[in-house]
Tab-separated table of C-alpha atoms in Angstrom:
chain	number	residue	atom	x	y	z
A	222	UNK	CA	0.000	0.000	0.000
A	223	UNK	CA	1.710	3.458	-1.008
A	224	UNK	CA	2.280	5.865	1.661
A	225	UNK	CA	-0.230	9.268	1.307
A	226	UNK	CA	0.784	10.885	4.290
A	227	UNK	CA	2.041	14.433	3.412
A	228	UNK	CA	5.461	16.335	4.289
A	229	UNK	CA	4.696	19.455	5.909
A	230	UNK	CA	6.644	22.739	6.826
A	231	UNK	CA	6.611	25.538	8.521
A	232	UNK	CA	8.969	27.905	9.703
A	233	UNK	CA	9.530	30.790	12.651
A	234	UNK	CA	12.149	32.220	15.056
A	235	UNK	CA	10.536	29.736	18.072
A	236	UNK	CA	12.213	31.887	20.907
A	237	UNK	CA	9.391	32.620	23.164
A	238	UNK	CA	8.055	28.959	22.836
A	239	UNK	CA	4.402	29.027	23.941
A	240	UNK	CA	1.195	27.630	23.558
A	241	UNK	CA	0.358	29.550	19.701
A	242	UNK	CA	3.543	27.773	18.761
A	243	UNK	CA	1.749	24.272	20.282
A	244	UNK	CA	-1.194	24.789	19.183
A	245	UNK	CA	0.142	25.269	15.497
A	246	UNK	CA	1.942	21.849	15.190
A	247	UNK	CA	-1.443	20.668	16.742
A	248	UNK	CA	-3.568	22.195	14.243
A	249	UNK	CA	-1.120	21.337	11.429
A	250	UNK	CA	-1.612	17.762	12.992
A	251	UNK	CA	-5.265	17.800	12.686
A	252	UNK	CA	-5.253	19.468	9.410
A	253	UNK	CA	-2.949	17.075	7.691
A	254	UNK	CA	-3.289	13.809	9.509
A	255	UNK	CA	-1.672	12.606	12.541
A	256	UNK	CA	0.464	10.102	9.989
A	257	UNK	CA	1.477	13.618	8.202
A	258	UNK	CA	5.489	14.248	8.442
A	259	UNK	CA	5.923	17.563	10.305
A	260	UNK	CA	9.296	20.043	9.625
A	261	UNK	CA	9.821	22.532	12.014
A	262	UNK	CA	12.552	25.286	10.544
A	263	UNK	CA	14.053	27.386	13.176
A	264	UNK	CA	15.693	30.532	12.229
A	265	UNK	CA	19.077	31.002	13.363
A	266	UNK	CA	19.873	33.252	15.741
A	267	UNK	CA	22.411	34.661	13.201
A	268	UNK	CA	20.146	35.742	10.272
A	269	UNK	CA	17.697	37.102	12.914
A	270	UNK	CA	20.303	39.480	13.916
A	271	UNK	CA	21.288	40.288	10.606
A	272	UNK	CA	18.010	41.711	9.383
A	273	UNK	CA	16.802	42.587	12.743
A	274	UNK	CA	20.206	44.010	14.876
A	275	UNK	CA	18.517	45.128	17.919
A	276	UNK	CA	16.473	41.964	18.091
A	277	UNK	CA	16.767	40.577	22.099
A	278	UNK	CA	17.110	37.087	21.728
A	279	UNK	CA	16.370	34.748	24.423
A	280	UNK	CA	17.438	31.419	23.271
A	281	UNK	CA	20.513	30.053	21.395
A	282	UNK	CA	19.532	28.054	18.333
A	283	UNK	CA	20.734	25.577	19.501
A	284	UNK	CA	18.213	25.457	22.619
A	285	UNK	CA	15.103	26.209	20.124
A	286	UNK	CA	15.870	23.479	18.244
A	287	UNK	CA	16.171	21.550	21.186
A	288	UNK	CA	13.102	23.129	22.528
A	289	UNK	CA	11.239	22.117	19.058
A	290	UNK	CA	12.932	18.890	18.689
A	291	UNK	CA	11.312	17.675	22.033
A	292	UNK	CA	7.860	18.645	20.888
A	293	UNK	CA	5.903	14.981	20.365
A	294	UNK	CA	4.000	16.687	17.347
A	295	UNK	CA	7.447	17.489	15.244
A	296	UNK	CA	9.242	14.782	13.344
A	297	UNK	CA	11.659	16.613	11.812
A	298	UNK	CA	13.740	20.312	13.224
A	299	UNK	CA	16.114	22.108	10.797
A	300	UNK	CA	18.026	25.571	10.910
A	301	UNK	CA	17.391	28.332	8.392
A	302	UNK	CA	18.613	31.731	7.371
A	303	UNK	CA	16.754	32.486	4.253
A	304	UNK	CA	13.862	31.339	3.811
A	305	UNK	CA	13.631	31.791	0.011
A	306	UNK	CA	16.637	29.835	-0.850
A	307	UNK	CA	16.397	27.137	2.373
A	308	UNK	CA	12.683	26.188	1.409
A	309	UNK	CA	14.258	25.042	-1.695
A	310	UNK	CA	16.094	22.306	-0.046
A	311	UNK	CA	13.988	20.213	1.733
A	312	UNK	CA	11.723	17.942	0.819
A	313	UNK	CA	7.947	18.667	1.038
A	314	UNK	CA	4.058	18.798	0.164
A	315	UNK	CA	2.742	21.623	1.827
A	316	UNK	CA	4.160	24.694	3.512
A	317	UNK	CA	2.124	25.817	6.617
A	318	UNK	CA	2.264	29.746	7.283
A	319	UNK	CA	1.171	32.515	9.056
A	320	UNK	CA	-1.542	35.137	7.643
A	321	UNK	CA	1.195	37.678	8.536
A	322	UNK	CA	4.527	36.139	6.728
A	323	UNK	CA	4.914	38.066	3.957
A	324	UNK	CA	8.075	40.379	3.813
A	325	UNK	CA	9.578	39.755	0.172
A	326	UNK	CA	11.930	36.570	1.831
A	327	UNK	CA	8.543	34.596	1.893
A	328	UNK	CA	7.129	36.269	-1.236
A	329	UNK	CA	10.083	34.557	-2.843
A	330	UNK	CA	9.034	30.730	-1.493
A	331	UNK	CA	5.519	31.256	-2.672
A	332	UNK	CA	6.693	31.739	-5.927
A	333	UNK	CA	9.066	28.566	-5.512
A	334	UNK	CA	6.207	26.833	-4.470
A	335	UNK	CA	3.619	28.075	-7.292
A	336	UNK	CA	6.447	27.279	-10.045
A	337	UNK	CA	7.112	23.473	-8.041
A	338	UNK	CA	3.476	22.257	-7.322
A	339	UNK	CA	3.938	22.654	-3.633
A	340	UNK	CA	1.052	23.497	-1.783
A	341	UNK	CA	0.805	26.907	0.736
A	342	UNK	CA	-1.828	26.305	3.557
A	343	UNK	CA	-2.237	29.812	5.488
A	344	UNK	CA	-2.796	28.911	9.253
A	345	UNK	CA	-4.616	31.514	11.428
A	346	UNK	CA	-2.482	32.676	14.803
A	347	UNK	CA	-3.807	31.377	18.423
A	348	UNK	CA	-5.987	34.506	19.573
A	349	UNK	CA	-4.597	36.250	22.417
A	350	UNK	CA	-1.071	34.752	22.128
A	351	UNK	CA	2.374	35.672	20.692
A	352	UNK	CA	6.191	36.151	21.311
A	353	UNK	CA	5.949	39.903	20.954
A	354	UNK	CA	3.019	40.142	23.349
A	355	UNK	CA	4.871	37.821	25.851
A	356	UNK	CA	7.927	40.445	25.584
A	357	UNK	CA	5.409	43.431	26.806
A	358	UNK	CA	4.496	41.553	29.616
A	359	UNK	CA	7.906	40.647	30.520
A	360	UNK	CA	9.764	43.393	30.049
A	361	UNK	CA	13.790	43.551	28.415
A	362	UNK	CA	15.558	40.435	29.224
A	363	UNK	CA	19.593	39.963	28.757
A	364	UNK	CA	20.485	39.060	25.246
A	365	UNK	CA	22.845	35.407	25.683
């Protein structure tokens, strides 16, 4: 019997890990299949702070992968920088993302994945939660 399950990505920064993040591989989960293959890509700390220098970074990448990697839901973590030219190098079916990801880095991957037959599933946020409202509540924090 051939296998249908599908190979599914998404990608984010994963440094305030909370329950949106959860709740996404959850969804993606009960969207796809609990037999789908979930990717996780963490950005690295390094291309955050290239585009972003002032960014406050909790986290090492190393930890958020960890963090990620220890999540039940995920089958698979890997480390990006650009999203347009890392998307390109893995192997999947559908790409999972946010309403909001749209700066031209992720304009370039939908066109990748228009031109490739790879589908784009737009997941809404969890209400109520998200890194940057996490980071008003707790105020600055020491960069590691």
């Amino acid at each position: 019997m051939k296998n249908t399950s599908k190979r599914i990505i998404t990608f984010g920064v994963f440094d305030m890990f909370h329950f949106g993040h959860l709740n996404l591989f959850k969804n993606i989960k009960k969207q796809f299949g609990h037999d789908s293959f979930l990717i996780v890509c963490v950005q690295s700390s390094e291309c955050i702070l290239k585009y972003k220098p002032n960014s406050k970074i909790l986290y090492s990448t190393e930890e958020r992968v960890k963090m990620v990697k220890n999540i039940k839901l995920v089958d698979d973590v890997k480390i990006y920088d650009d999203i347009d030219i890392d998307i390109q190098q893995i192997d999947f079916d559908v790409w999972v993302k946010g309403p909001d990801q749209e700066h031209s880095g992720f304009q370039k991957a939908i066109e990748y994945c228009k031109q490739n037959n790879k589908e784009i599933f737009i997941m809404n946020r969890t209400e109520g939660i998200s890194s940057s409202y996490i980071k008003n509540i707790v105020g600055d924090f020491k960069i590691k």
